[in-house]
Every structure is written in C-alpha cells, then in structure tokens.
Amino acid sequence: MVDLLLGLQWGDEGKGKIVDVLTKDYDIIARFQGGPNAGHTLEFDGIKHVLHTIPSGIFHKNAINIVGNGVVIDPVIFKKELDNLDKFNIDIVSKLFISRKAHLILPTHRLLDAASEAAKGKAKIGSTLKGIGPTYMDKTGRNGMRVGDLEFDNWKEKYRALANKHEAMIGFYDVDIQYDLEELEAEFYEGVATLKNLRFIDSEEYIFSAQDKGEKILAEGAQGSLLDIDFGTYPYVTSSNTTAAGACTGLGVAPNKIGRVLGIFKAYTTRVGSGPFPTELFDEDGETMGRVGNEFGATTGRPRRCGWLDLVALKYTVKINGVTELMMMKADVLSGFKSIKVCTAYTYKGEEITHLPYNVESEYVTPIYKEMKGWAKDLTKLTKAEELPSTLNDYIEFLEEQLNVPIKIVSVGPDRLQTIHR
Ligand code: GDP
Ligand code: IMO
Ligand code: MG
C-alpha cells in the first residue's frame, strides 16, 4: 500500500516537517508532482533544512527517496540542493533515485515564466518564477524534455531546438526580460552533469516491485489542494494536480493501492502569491500570525498572507483527497489569542452557503465565523496530548466533528520533537 501525505490549504502547511517525522515508519518516500516551487522545511538537532525537489525523507539512513515522473526538475536548483547536503555525509547515490519520465525545467522555461508574469501586470499569478507553468505546458503540449532523454547522445540537440523555440516565444511577449543565455546554459549543463551521477529509474516499475515486497511507501505532496490545477482557486494555482489523484499519475500508483491519506493543515490559513483568500486578515491578528508563525516563503522569502481557518475550504479538500487522518500544524502560533475564529460558512451573492463556490473573490464571498475561546499557554514544550489546554481541545474537537476525520497529530513547533500524537 502507498500512503499519501498532502497539504490541504494553499501550501506551506508543514509537509516537510511531518514527512521527516514519519519517515522512520516507511521504506520509500516519493515526490509525485511540483518542482522547485516547493520549499519544505525540516528542523532537528538545531539545524533547519529547506528542500525543494528532493523528498523530505533524505535525512533518514534507511529510506529510499524517489523523485517521481510527475515532478519537474531544474538541474541547476537540484545541484544547489545536493551541494547543501554535502556536509551531512548522506549516501545520495544509493538513496535518491530519479524517474526517467520526470520533465526537465530549462533555463528558458524560467525566462518564459518571468515574461508571462510581467506581461500579466497586476493580474500576475505571483508565481515563484521557477519555470513551473511553462514546463508543464511543454509536457502537456508534448514538447518537453525528460530526464530519460539525457541517456541518449542527441539530448543537446533536443535541448537546443526547444531552447530556440522558447527564445522566439519570449520575443512574442511585449516585455523587457534581460538575460545572458550563454551563462544560464553553462549552469544548466553543469547541473545536468551532476544529475547524471544519480541513478535514473523507471520509477513506476521500482514502486511496483517495492509493493510486491511489502515495502511501505509514503507519497509526499507539494503545494496544497487549493493550488490544484483543477480544484484550486484557478487561475491562481500551480500547474499540477496537487491532490490525491496526482499521486496516481505522478508515480503510477493505482487507486486501489492507496492506503492512508494524511491531510495536513495549519491551525489558521496562509497563502503566498496572488489570488482570493476569503478569511484573509488585514489587521493586528493577521500581523501577529505572520510574525509569531514566521510566515515567509521558504522558496522566495515573500511574506505569506495570513487569516483564520476556513472550514468551508477545508471540508472541500478533505473530500477531494479522501483524507483519512488529519494533522494540525502550528497550534503554538495561536497561543495568546483571546478568541479564535473559524469560518464555517460563506455569504455568497447574498445567500448563506457551506460549499466552496466557483468564485471565492472577496467581491462575492464574505466569511461567516464561529468564535471560540483561545488559550494562553505556551505549547512549544509540550509532548503529550494530555497536556494540551482545554480550550485548544475544544477547538480540535470542534474541527474533528465538522470534518468528520480524526486529528492524529498536533504540531507545536518547527522541530521534529515538537510533535504531539493523539
Ligand atoms: P511545507 O511547504 O508544507 O513543507 O511547509 P514550509 O516548510 O514551507 O512552511 C512551514 C513552516 O512552518 C516552516 O518554517 C516550518 O519550520 C514551520 N513549522 C512547521 N510546523 C510548525 C509548528 O507546529 N509550529 C511552528 N511554529 N512552526 C512550524
Ligand atoms: P510548498 O510545497 C506555497 C504558489 C505561488 C503562486 C502559485 C503559482 O512549499 O507548499 P508556481 O511557481 O507554481 O507557478 O506558482 O502557487 N506556490 C506555493 N505556495 N507553497 C508552495 O509549495 C507553492 N508552490 C507554488 O506562490 O501563488
Ligand atoms: Mg513550503
């Protein structure tokens, strides 16, 4: 069986931390979509690590880590990630395998991302500018370059043809993008050389045989369900299926081989980049969440927008993914709030609704809140569920009742050890 771990909001829920906590129970950790737009943070032994493309199981001795076919890889960023791991003496070559079917992000994909965003002006997506959209466009347009192409002698010709086409496309945008392609290409070739030191595999075959051997596999999602290309707040989304279905197409996991579906959410909500966010706060409460929660993007450093928990959206993503267990992150950040609000319904075009409508722009949607008592206690040193303050338990139980799924983990700090199992 393959278990899935997914973000249920707009990303940055704390997936990296939880994958790291859970890896000891798994033989294989596999990424199935997204790319270096992701930033997954892990903290242990006083060190903070940020991973972008490499699965969050890499620090555990016995786990195999797989970058699946649904992922897009930028060799330049990948090399930097590997360089950052150098000092930790990890046997990368025997622990990290790459799917031949994963697509490559070319330097010109990044440039196209920048050109597209610049051309959109105020309507920009707020992309991480890692070339994600253009790379997935080439994938679905059947023009892309894949990792497996690098095993054939003509890969440079393929690269050249695609890069030339991209250059012409950049010209179509009426924007001023400055770049030195020669320099970018030198970096790309260097990244490719590093990538080629790793083992390329037919990852679906690898996973079939691991399943036959009874090995335990955890699929690590990137981004969050509300950034899903189909079910997210389109067009302000990423270009992949971040929901459970993405693990089927991004790894070759058959639906009947999916076991537990672990859904991660923050005790409040954040979003980075543009797009609607019904419960967003523009007041002191939002500012406090951002400051105490240290809400800055792990990939771009941009401040994250903050707001109360949105149960309308969360109910939707629990259903889309078939979540069987929940994990609530960053409960510690809400300590000290006199009262906690949670959105239980929307007013949509003048009517009260409890489902996520087609359009959640603030023009149409106003959140309706339930107010609950907060807690003052510092949670960051707690280790047992019995120590949680009663008003926090009330909050947790209310959410469980609304979502009809048990909350199995409450996270009370960024460190591996600041994790309470219920
Ligand atoms: P991911 O993209 O889902 O892996 O999440 P990010 O790493 O982008 O963002 C989560 C941030 O919250 C990171 O800085 C984590 O170190 C931090 N974090 C995770 N869990 C907790 C928690 O329970 N409390 C606090 N205060 N920080 C946490
Ligand atoms: P993790 O895995 C939060 C957001 C960007 C932008 C939109 C599209 O760390 O949770 P893209 O670069 O994909 O074209 O950007 O999606 N975004 C994320 N927000 N966490 C992420 O990943 C994100 N990856 C992309 O900010 O709004
Ligand atoms: Mg992140």
JSON list of C-alpha atoms in Angstrom, two decimals, residues 234-384:
[
{"chain": "A", "resi": 234, "resn": "TYR", "atom": "CA", "xyz": [-7.96, 28.92, -10.75]},
{"chain": "A", "resi": 235, "resn": "PRO", "atom": "CA", "xyz": [-6.15, 30.70, -12.36]},
{"chain": "A", "resi": 236, "resn": "TYR", "atom": "CA", "xyz": [-4.25, 31.49, -9.16]},
{"chain": "A", "resi": 237, "resn": "VAL", "atom": "CA", "xyz": [-2.95, 27.95, -8.82]},
{"chain": "A", "resi": 238, "resn": "THR", "atom": "CA", "xyz": [0.10, 25.92, -9.78]},
{"chain": "A", "resi": 239, "resn": "SER", "atom": "CA", "xyz": [0.26, 23.79, -12.92]},
{"chain": "A", "resi": 240, "resn": "SER", "atom": "CA", "xyz": [-0.06, 20.28, -11.44]},
{"chain": "A", "resi": 241, "resn": "ASN", "atom": "CA", "xyz": [-2.59, 18.13, -9.62]},
{"chain": "A", "resi": 242, "resn": "THR", "atom": "CA", "xyz": [-1.60, 18.62, -6.01]},
{"chain": "A", "resi": 243, "resn": "THR", "atom": "CA", "xyz": [-4.49, 16.44, -4.81]},
{"chain": "A", "resi": 244, "resn": "ALA", "atom": "CA", "xyz": [-4.59, 12.66, -4.23]},
{"chain": "A", "resi": 245, "resn": "ALA", "atom": "CA", "xyz": [-5.17, 11.93, -7.92]},
{"chain": "A", "resi": 246, "resn": "GLY", "atom": "CA", "xyz": [-1.76, 13.47, -8.64]},
{"chain": "A", "resi": 247, "resn": "ALA", "atom": "CA", "xyz": [-0.09, 10.61, -6.79]},
{"chain": "A", "resi": 248, "resn": "CYS", "atom": "CA", "xyz": [-1.70, 8.12, -9.21]},
{"chain": "A", "resi": 249, "resn": "THR", "atom": "CA", "xyz": [-0.47, 9.95, -12.31]},
{"chain": "A", "resi": 250, "resn": "GLY", "atom": "CA", "xyz": [2.75, 11.24, -10.77]},
{"chain": "A", "resi": 251, "resn": "LEU", "atom": "CA", "xyz": [4.03, 7.89, -9.52]},
{"chain": "A", "resi": 252, "resn": "GLY", "atom": "CA", "xyz": [1.98, 5.21, -11.20]},
{"chain": "A", "resi": 253, "resn": "VAL", "atom": "CA", "xyz": [0.12, 4.24, -8.03]},
{"chain": "A", "resi": 254, "resn": "ALA", "atom": "CA", "xyz": [-3.18, 2.55, -8.83]},
{"chain": "A", "resi": 255, "resn": "PRO", "atom": "CA", "xyz": [-6.15, 3.96, -6.88]},
{"chain": "A", "resi": 256, "resn": "ASN", "atom": "CA", "xyz": [-6.79, 0.62, -5.15]},
{"chain": "A", "resi": 257, "resn": "LYS", "atom": "CA", "xyz": [-3.20, 0.64, -3.84]},
{"chain": "A", "resi": 258, "resn": "ILE", "atom": "CA", "xyz": [-3.69, 3.85, -1.85]},
{"chain": "A", "resi": 259, "resn": "GLY", "atom": "CA", "xyz": [-3.81, 3.28, 1.90]},
{"chain": "A", "resi": 260, "resn": "ARG", "atom": "CA", "xyz": [-3.94, 6.12, 4.42]},
{"chain": "A", "resi": 261, "resn": "VAL", "atom": "CA", "xyz": [-4.43, 9.65, 3.18]},
{"chain": "A", "resi": 262, "resn": "LEU", "atom": "CA", "xyz": [-2.81, 12.08, 5.61]},
{"chain": "A", "resi": 263, "resn": "GLY", "atom": "CA", "xyz": [-4.06, 15.64, 5.28]},
{"chain": "A", "resi": 264, "resn": "ILE", "atom": "CA", "xyz": [-2.06, 18.50, 6.75]},
{"chain": "A", "resi": 265, "resn": "PHE", "atom": "CA", "xyz": [-3.42, 21.91, 7.65]},
{"chain": "A", "resi": 266, "resn": "LYS", "atom": "CA", "xyz": [-2.32, 24.88, 9.72]},
{"chain": "A", "resi": 267, "resn": "ALA", "atom": "CA", "xyz": [-4.46, 25.87, 12.71]},
{"chain": "A", "resi": 268, "resn": "TYR", "atom": "CA", "xyz": [-5.02, 29.08, 10.72]},
{"chain": "A", "resi": 269, "resn": "THR", "atom": "CA", "xyz": [-4.51, 29.78, 7.00]},
{"chain": "A", "resi": 270, "resn": "THR", "atom": "CA", "xyz": [-1.74, 31.27, 4.88]},
{"chain": "A", "resi": 271, "resn": "ARG", "atom": "CA", "xyz": [-1.27, 31.97, 1.22]},
{"chain": "A", "resi": 272, "resn": "VAL", "atom": "CA", "xyz": [1.70, 33.33, -0.73]},
{"chain": "A", "resi": 273, "resn": "GLY", "atom": "CA", "xyz": [1.29, 34.90, -4.16]},
{"chain": "A", "resi": 274, "resn": "SER", "atom": "CA", "xyz": [-1.88, 36.33, -5.70]},
{"chain": "A", "resi": 275, "resn": "GLY", "atom": "CA", "xyz": [-5.43, 35.06, -5.65]},
{"chain": "A", "resi": 276, "resn": "PRO", "atom": "CA", "xyz": [-8.55, 35.04, -3.50]},
{"chain": "A", "resi": 277, "resn": "PHE", "atom": "CA", "xyz": [-8.38, 34.19, 0.21]},
{"chain": "A", "resi": 278, "resn": "PRO", "atom": "CA", "xyz": [-11.78, 34.64, 1.91]},
{"chain": "A", "resi": 279, "resn": "THR", "atom": "CA", "xyz": [-10.57, 34.60, 5.53]},
{"chain": "A", "resi": 280, "resn": "GLU", "atom": "CA", "xyz": [-7.52, 36.81, 4.96]},
{"chain": "A", "resi": 281, "resn": "LEU", "atom": "CA", "xyz": [-6.85, 39.31, 7.75]},
{"chain": "A", "resi": 282, "resn": "PHE", "atom": "CA", "xyz": [-5.52, 42.80, 7.24]},
{"chain": "A", "resi": 283, "resn": "ASP", "atom": "CA", "xyz": [-5.48, 43.66, 10.95]},
{"chain": "A", "resi": 284, "resn": "GLU", "atom": "CA", "xyz": [-3.32, 43.12, 14.00]},
{"chain": "A", "resi": 285, "resn": "ASP", "atom": "CA", "xyz": [-4.41, 39.47, 14.31]},
{"chain": "A", "resi": 286, "resn": "GLY", "atom": "CA", "xyz": [-3.11, 38.69, 10.83]},
{"chain": "A", "resi": 287, "resn": "GLU", "atom": "CA", "xyz": [0.07, 40.56, 11.56]},
{"chain": "A", "resi": 288, "resn": "THR", "atom": "CA", "xyz": [0.54, 38.55, 14.78]},
{"chain": "A", "resi": 289, "resn": "MET", "atom": "CA", "xyz": [0.10, 35.23, 12.94]},
{"chain": "A", "resi": 290, "resn": "GLY", "atom": "CA", "xyz": [2.69, 36.27, 10.38]},
{"chain": "A", "resi": 291, "resn": "ARG", "atom": "CA", "xyz": [5.18, 37.44, 12.99]},
{"chain": "A", "resi": 292, "resn": "VAL", "atom": "CA", "xyz": [4.80, 34.61, 15.52]},
{"chain": "A", "resi": 293, "resn": "GLY", "atom": "CA", "xyz": [4.46, 32.00, 12.78]},
{"chain": "A", "resi": 294, "resn": "ASN", "atom": "CA", "xyz": [7.44, 33.45, 10.93]},
{"chain": "A", "resi": 295, "resn": "GLU", "atom": "CA", "xyz": [5.37, 33.33, 7.77]},
{"chain": "A", "resi": 296, "resn": "PHE", "atom": "CA", "xyz": [7.85, 33.94, 4.98]},
{"chain": "A", "resi": 297, "resn": "GLY", "atom": "CA", "xyz": [8.05, 31.73, 1.89]},
{"chain": "A", "resi": 298, "resn": "ALA", "atom": "CA", "xyz": [10.71, 29.01, 2.12]},
{"chain": "A", "resi": 299, "resn": "THR", "atom": "CA", "xyz": [11.43, 29.35, -1.62]},
{"chain": "A", "resi": 300, "resn": "THR", "atom": "CA", "xyz": [11.03, 33.04, -2.36]},
{"chain": "A", "resi": 301, "resn": "GLY", "atom": "CA", "xyz": [11.20, 34.71, 1.07]},
{"chain": "A", "resi": 302, "resn": "ARG", "atom": "CA", "xyz": [7.97, 36.60, 0.31]},
{"chain": "A", "resi": 303, "resn": "PRO", "atom": "CA", "xyz": [5.73, 37.35, 3.32]},
{"chain": "A", "resi": 304, "resn": "ARG", "atom": "CA", "xyz": [2.77, 34.98, 3.48]},
{"chain": "A", "resi": 305, "resn": "ARG", "atom": "CA", "xyz": [-0.75, 36.40, 3.76]},
{"chain": "A", "resi": 306, "resn": "CYS", "atom": "CA", "xyz": [-2.47, 35.16, 6.95]},
{"chain": "A", "resi": 307, "resn": "GLY", "atom": "CA", "xyz": [-6.04, 34.58, 8.10]},
{"chain": "A", "resi": 308, "resn": "TRP", "atom": "CA", "xyz": [-8.36, 32.38, 10.16]},
{"chain": "A", "resi": 309, "resn": "LEU", "atom": "CA", "xyz": [-9.03, 28.74, 9.45]},
{"chain": "A", "resi": 310, "resn": "ASP", "atom": "CA", "xyz": [-11.55, 28.23, 6.65]},
{"chain": "A", "resi": 311, "resn": "LEU", "atom": "CA", "xyz": [-13.68, 25.13, 7.27]},
{"chain": "A", "resi": 312, "resn": "VAL", "atom": "CA", "xyz": [-15.65, 25.58, 4.05]},
{"chain": "A", "resi": 313, "resn": "ALA", "atom": "CA", "xyz": [-12.44, 25.20, 2.05]},
{"chain": "A", "resi": 314, "resn": "LEU", "atom": "CA", "xyz": [-11.04, 22.51, 4.36]},
{"chain": "A", "resi": 315, "resn": "LYS", "atom": "CA", "xyz": [-14.17, 20.34, 4.11]},
{"chain": "A", "resi": 316, "resn": "TYR", "atom": "CA", "xyz": [-13.83, 20.56, 0.34]},
{"chain": "A", "resi": 317, "resn": "THR", "atom": "CA", "xyz": [-10.18, 19.49, 0.27]},
{"chain": "A", "resi": 318, "resn": "VAL", "atom": "CA", "xyz": [-10.78, 16.69, 2.79]},
{"chain": "A", "resi": 319, "resn": "LYS", "atom": "CA", "xyz": [-13.39, 15.29, 0.37]},
{"chain": "A", "resi": 320, "resn": "ILE", "atom": "CA", "xyz": [-11.39, 15.80, -2.83]},
{"chain": "A", "resi": 321, "resn": "ASN", "atom": "CA", "xyz": [-8.50, 13.86, -1.31]},
{"chain": "A", "resi": 322, "resn": "GLY", "atom": "CA", "xyz": [-10.41, 11.27, 0.69]},
{"chain": "A", "resi": 323, "resn": "VAL", "atom": "CA", "xyz": [-8.43, 12.24, 3.80]},
{"chain": "A", "resi": 324, "resn": "THR", "atom": "CA", "xyz": [-8.42, 9.53, 6.47]},
{"chain": "A", "resi": 325, "resn": "GLU", "atom": "CA", "xyz": [-6.32, 11.31, 9.12]},
{"chain": "A", "resi": 326, "resn": "LEU", "atom": "CA", "xyz": [-5.59, 14.95, 9.83]},
{"chain": "A", "resi": 327, "resn": "MET", "atom": "CA", "xyz": [-2.54, 16.71, 11.20]},
{"chain": "A", "resi": 328, "resn": "MET", "atom": "CA", "xyz": [-2.91, 20.20, 12.60]},
{"chain": "A", "resi": 329, "resn": "MET", "atom": "CA", "xyz": [0.22, 22.33, 12.42]},
{"chain": "A", "resi": 330, "resn": "LYS", "atom": "CA", "xyz": [1.38, 25.50, 14.15]},
{"chain": "A", "resi": 331, "resn": "ALA", "atom": "CA", "xyz": [-1.11, 25.36, 17.02]},
{"chain": "A", "resi": 332, "resn": "ASP", "atom": "CA", "xyz": [1.59, 27.13, 19.08]},
{"chain": "A", "resi": 333, "resn": "VAL", "atom": "CA", "xyz": [1.26, 30.23, 16.90]},
{"chain": "A", "resi": 334, "resn": "LEU", "atom": "CA", "xyz": [-2.30, 30.83, 18.14]},
{"chain": "A", "resi": 335, "resn": "SER", "atom": "CA", "xyz": [-1.30, 30.84, 21.85]},
{"chain": "A", "resi": 336, "resn": "GLY", "atom": "CA", "xyz": [-2.22, 34.19, 23.37]},
{"chain": "A", "resi": 337, "resn": "PHE", "atom": "CA", "xyz": [-5.20, 34.98, 21.14]},
{"chain": "A", "resi": 338, "resn": "LYS", "atom": "CA", "xyz": [-8.15, 35.79, 23.44]},
{"chain": "A", "resi": 339, "resn": "SER", "atom": "CA", "xyz": [-10.53, 34.32, 20.93]},
{"chain": "A", "resi": 340, "resn": "ILE", "atom": "CA", "xyz": [-10.07, 32.17, 17.85]},
{"chain": "A", "resi": 341, "resn": "LYS", "atom": "CA", "xyz": [-12.31, 32.49, 14.83]},
{"chain": "A", "resi": 342, "resn": "VAL", "atom": "CA", "xyz": [-13.13, 29.75, 12.39]},
{"chain": "A", "resi": 343, "resn": "CYS", "atom": "CA", "xyz": [-15.09, 30.22, 9.18]},
{"chain": "A", "resi": 344, "resn": "THR", "atom": "CA", "xyz": [-17.99, 27.77, 8.99]},
{"chain": "A", "resi": 345, "resn": "ALA", "atom": "CA", "xyz": [-19.97, 29.22, 6.05]},
{"chain": "A", "resi": 346, "resn": "TYR", "atom": "CA", "xyz": [-19.89, 31.97, 3.44]},
{"chain": "A", "resi": 347, "resn": "THR", "atom": "CA", "xyz": [-22.34, 34.59, 2.36]},
{"chain": "A", "resi": 348, "resn": "TYR", "atom": "CA", "xyz": [-22.20, 34.19, -1.41]},
{"chain": "A", "resi": 349, "resn": "LYS", "atom": "CA", "xyz": [-24.10, 36.66, -3.56]},
{"chain": "A", "resi": 350, "resn": "GLY", "atom": "CA", "xyz": [-26.32, 37.38, -0.55]},
{"chain": "A", "resi": 351, "resn": "GLU", "atom": "CA", "xyz": [-27.03, 33.75, 0.34]},
{"chain": "A", "resi": 352, "resn": "GLU", "atom": "CA", "xyz": [-25.54, 31.60, 3.11]},
{"chain": "A", "resi": 353, "resn": "ILE", "atom": "CA", "xyz": [-23.69, 28.59, 1.69]},
{"chain": "A", "resi": 354, "resn": "THR", "atom": "CA", "xyz": [-21.43, 25.88, 3.16]},
{"chain": "A", "resi": 355, "resn": "HIS", "atom": "CA", "xyz": [-19.74, 24.66, -0.01]},
{"chain": "A", "resi": 356, "resn": "LEU", "atom": "CA", "xyz": [-16.86, 26.19, -1.96]},
{"chain": "A", "resi": 357, "resn": "PRO", "atom": "CA", "xyz": [-18.42, 28.16, -4.82]},
{"chain": "A", "resi": 358, "resn": "TYR", "atom": "CA", "xyz": [-16.98, 28.66, -8.31]},
{"chain": "A", "resi": 359, "resn": "ASN", "atom": "CA", "xyz": [-15.67, 32.10, -7.44]},
{"chain": "A", "resi": 360, "resn": "VAL", "atom": "CA", "xyz": [-14.29, 32.95, -3.99]},
{"chain": "A", "resi": 361, "resn": "GLU", "atom": "CA", "xyz": [-13.15, 36.50, -4.76]},
{"chain": "A", "resi": 362, "resn": "SER", "atom": "CA", "xyz": [-13.96, 38.86, -1.86]},
{"chain": "A", "resi": 363, "resn": "GLU", "atom": "CA", "xyz": [-16.36, 40.68, -4.15]},
{"chain": "A", "resi": 364, "resn": "TYR", "atom": "CA", "xyz": [-18.73, 37.69, -3.92]},
{"chain": "A", "resi": 365, "resn": "VAL", "atom": "CA", "xyz": [-17.81, 35.89, -0.72]},
{"chain": "A", "resi": 366, "resn": "THR", "atom": "CA", "xyz": [-17.92, 37.00, 2.92]},
{"chain": "A", "resi": 367, "resn": "PRO", "atom": "CA", "xyz": [-16.90, 34.51, 5.60]},
{"chain": "A", "resi": 368, "resn": "ILE", "atom": "CA", "xyz": [-19.24, 33.71, 8.49]},
{"chain": "A", "resi": 369, "resn": "TYR", "atom": "CA", "xyz": [-17.30, 32.94, 11.66]},
{"chain": "A", "resi": 370, "resn": "LYS", "atom": "CA", "xyz": [-17.79, 30.92, 14.81]},
{"chain": "A", "resi": 371, "resn": "GLU", "atom": "CA", "xyz": [-15.83, 32.40, 17.68]},
{"chain": "A", "resi": 372, "resn": "MET", "atom": "CA", "xyz": [-14.15, 30.16, 20.23]},
{"chain": "A", "resi": 373, "resn": "LYS", "atom": "CA", "xyz": [-12.16, 30.81, 23.40]},
{"chain": "A", "resi": 374, "resn": "GLY", "atom": "CA", "xyz": [-8.40, 30.94, 22.90]},
{"chain": "A", "resi": 375, "resn": "TRP", "atom": "CA", "xyz": [-5.62, 29.65, 25.16]},
{"chain": "A", "resi": 376, "resn": "ALA", "atom": "CA", "xyz": [-2.73, 31.47, 26.78]},
{"chain": "A", "resi": 377, "resn": "LYS", "atom": "CA", "xyz": [-0.45, 28.51, 27.45]},
{"chain": "A", "resi": 378, "resn": "ASP", "atom": "CA", "xyz": [2.86, 28.22, 25.59]},
{"chain": "A", "resi": 379, "resn": "LEU", "atom": "CA", "xyz": [2.60, 24.90, 23.75]},
{"chain": "A", "resi": 380, "resn": "THR", "atom": "CA", "xyz": [6.13, 24.62, 22.44]},
{"chain": "A", "resi": 381, "resn": "LYS", "atom": "CA", "xyz": [7.49, 22.48, 25.28]},
{"chain": "A", "resi": 382, "resn": "LEU", "atom": "CA", "xyz": [4.53, 20.09, 25.45]},
{"chain": "A", "resi": 383, "resn": "THR", "atom": "CA", "xyz": [4.99, 16.46, 24.47]},
{"chain": "A", "resi": 384, "resn": "LYS", "atom": "CA", "xyz": [1.74, 14.73, 25.44]}
]
